[in-house]
PDB file of C-alpha atoms in Angstrom:
ATOM      1  CA  TYR M  23     -13.471 -14.791 -47.314  1.00 80.00           C
ATOM      2  CA  GLY M  24     -17.246 -15.267 -47.949  1.00 91.00           C
ATOM      3  CA  PRO M  25     -18.645 -17.674 -50.702  1.00 95.00           C
ATOM      4  CA  ARG M  26     -20.153 -14.558 -52.332  1.00 94.00           C
ATOM      5  CA  HIS M  27     -16.672 -13.562 -53.294  1.00 95.00           C
ATOM      6  CA  TRP M  28     -15.759 -16.932 -54.959  1.00 95.00           C
ATOM      7  CA  LYS M  29     -14.715 -16.702 -58.577  1.00 97.00           C
ATOM      8  CA  SER M  30     -17.230 -17.820 -61.059  1.00 97.00           C
ATOM      9  CA  GLU M  31     -14.733 -20.431 -62.171  1.00 97.00           C
ATOM     10  CA  PHE M  32     -14.600 -22.023 -58.662  1.00 97.00           C
ATOM     11  CA  VAL M  33     -18.445 -22.121 -58.460  1.00 97.00           C
ATOM     12  CA  GLN M  34     -18.609 -23.752 -61.908  1.00 98.00           C
ATOM     13  CA  PHE M  35     -15.984 -26.248 -60.771  1.00 98.00           C
ATOM     14  CA  ILE M  36     -18.328 -27.141 -57.619  1.00 98.00           C
ATOM     15  CA  ASN M  37     -21.364 -27.265 -59.898  1.00 97.00           C
ATOM     16  CA  THR M  38     -19.654 -29.657 -62.463  1.00 97.00           C
ATOM     17  CA  TRP M  39     -16.743 -32.071 -62.459  1.00 97.00           C
ATOM     18  CA  GLY M  40     -15.356 -30.903 -59.207  1.00 97.00           C
ATOM     19  CA  GLN M  41     -18.404 -31.704 -57.099  1.00 98.00           C
ATOM     20  CA  ASP M  42     -16.685 -34.724 -55.492  1.00 98.00           C
ATOM     21  CA  LYS M  43     -13.474 -32.771 -54.777  1.00 97.00           C
ATOM     22  CA  VAL M  44     -14.915 -30.011 -52.351  1.00 97.00           C
ATOM     23  CA  ILE M  45     -15.746 -29.864 -48.658  1.00 96.00           C
ATOM     24  CA  PHE M  46     -17.458 -27.066 -46.960  1.00 94.00           C
ATOM     25  CA  GLY M  47     -15.506 -24.918 -44.376  1.00 89.00           C
ATOM     26  CA  SER M  48     -16.861 -21.711 -42.810  1.00 84.00           C
ATOM     27  CA  ASP M  49     -13.490 -20.043 -41.849  1.00 85.00           C
ATOM     28  CA  TYR M  50     -14.894 -19.616 -38.395  1.00 89.00           C
ATOM     29  CA  PRO M  51     -14.378 -17.267 -36.290  1.00 90.00           C
ATOM     30  CA  VAL M  52     -13.665 -14.953 -39.363  1.00 90.00           C
ATOM     31  CA  LEU M  53     -16.961 -15.976 -40.933  1.00 90.00           C
ATOM     32  CA  GLU M  54     -19.818 -17.351 -39.037  1.00 92.00           C
ATOM     33  CA  PRO M  55     -21.035 -20.875 -40.486  1.00 93.00           C
ATOM     34  CA  GLU M  56     -24.601 -19.653 -40.624  1.00 94.00           C
ATOM     35  CA  ARG M  57     -23.504 -16.663 -42.897  1.00 94.00           C
ATOM     36  CA  ALA M  58     -21.299 -19.049 -45.116  1.00 94.00           C
ATOM     37  CA  VAL M  59     -24.217 -21.465 -45.673  1.00 95.00           C
ATOM     38  CA  GLU M  60     -26.415 -18.612 -46.481  1.00 96.00           C
ATOM     39  CA  GLU M  61     -24.105 -17.176 -49.118  1.00 96.00           C
ATOM     40  CA  ILE M  62     -23.531 -20.690 -50.470  1.00 97.00           C
ATOM     41  CA  GLY M  63     -27.230 -20.973 -50.942  1.00 96.00           C
ATOM     42  CA  GLU M  64     -27.036 -17.801 -53.138  1.00 97.00           C
ATOM     43  CA  LEU M  65     -24.563 -19.201 -55.610  1.00 97.00           C
ATOM     44  CA  GLY M  66     -27.061 -21.199 -57.659  1.00 96.00           C
ATOM     45  CA  LEU M  67     -25.479 -24.469 -57.322  1.00 97.00           C
ATOM     46  CA  ARG M  68     -27.407 -27.543 -58.519  1.00 98.00           C
ATOM     47  CA  PRO M  69     -28.901 -29.663 -55.580  1.00 98.00           C
ATOM     48  CA  GLU M  70     -26.544 -32.586 -55.921  1.00 98.00           C
ATOM     49  CA  PRO M  71     -23.259 -30.606 -55.931  1.00 98.00           C
ATOM     50  CA  LEU M  72     -24.821 -28.316 -53.154  1.00 98.00           C
ATOM     51  CA  ARG M  73     -25.475 -31.592 -50.997  1.00 98.00           C
ATOM     52  CA  LYS M  74     -22.174 -32.951 -51.733  1.00 98.00           C
ATOM     53  CA  LEU M  75     -20.383 -29.681 -50.932  1.00 98.00           C
ATOM     54  CA  LEU M  76     -22.322 -29.309 -47.443  1.00 97.00           C
ATOM     55  CA  ARG M  77     -22.303 -32.951 -46.218  1.00 97.00           C
ATOM     56  CA  GLU M  78     -21.758 -35.981 -48.473  1.00 98.00           C
ATOM     57  CA  ASN M  79     -18.174 -35.376 -49.427  1.00 98.00           C
ATOM     58  CA  ALA M  80     -17.044 -35.013 -45.841  1.00 97.00           C
ATOM     59  CA  LYS M  81     -19.039 -38.243 -44.936  1.00 97.00           C
ATOM     60  CA  ARG M  82     -17.268 -40.141 -47.702  1.00 97.00           C
ATOM     61  CA  VAL M  83     -13.727 -38.811 -47.024  1.00 96.00           C
ATOM     62  CA  TYR M  84     -13.933 -39.174 -43.098  1.00 96.00           C
ATOM     63  CA  GLY M  85     -15.982 -42.566 -43.287  1.00 96.00           C
ATOM     64  CA  LEU M  86     -18.818 -41.060 -41.262  1.00 93.00           C
TER      65      LEU M  86
END
C-alpha cells in the first residue's frame, strides 16, 4: 500500500535510528513509482533519512 498509509511508528523509524535499515520499493505495478515517491515526499522525513531511503542504502547494500 502507499506510503501515505504507513504507520507513524514506521515513519519515525525511517526518520531516526532505522534510517540505515530501509530501502525504497514502489510495489509496482500495484503502485506507480512516481506516486510512491510523491507520497514519501509528503511524510516529512528529514533530508538525510530521505536520501538514504530513496538511494544511498541501496547503493551501499548492492555495492553500486
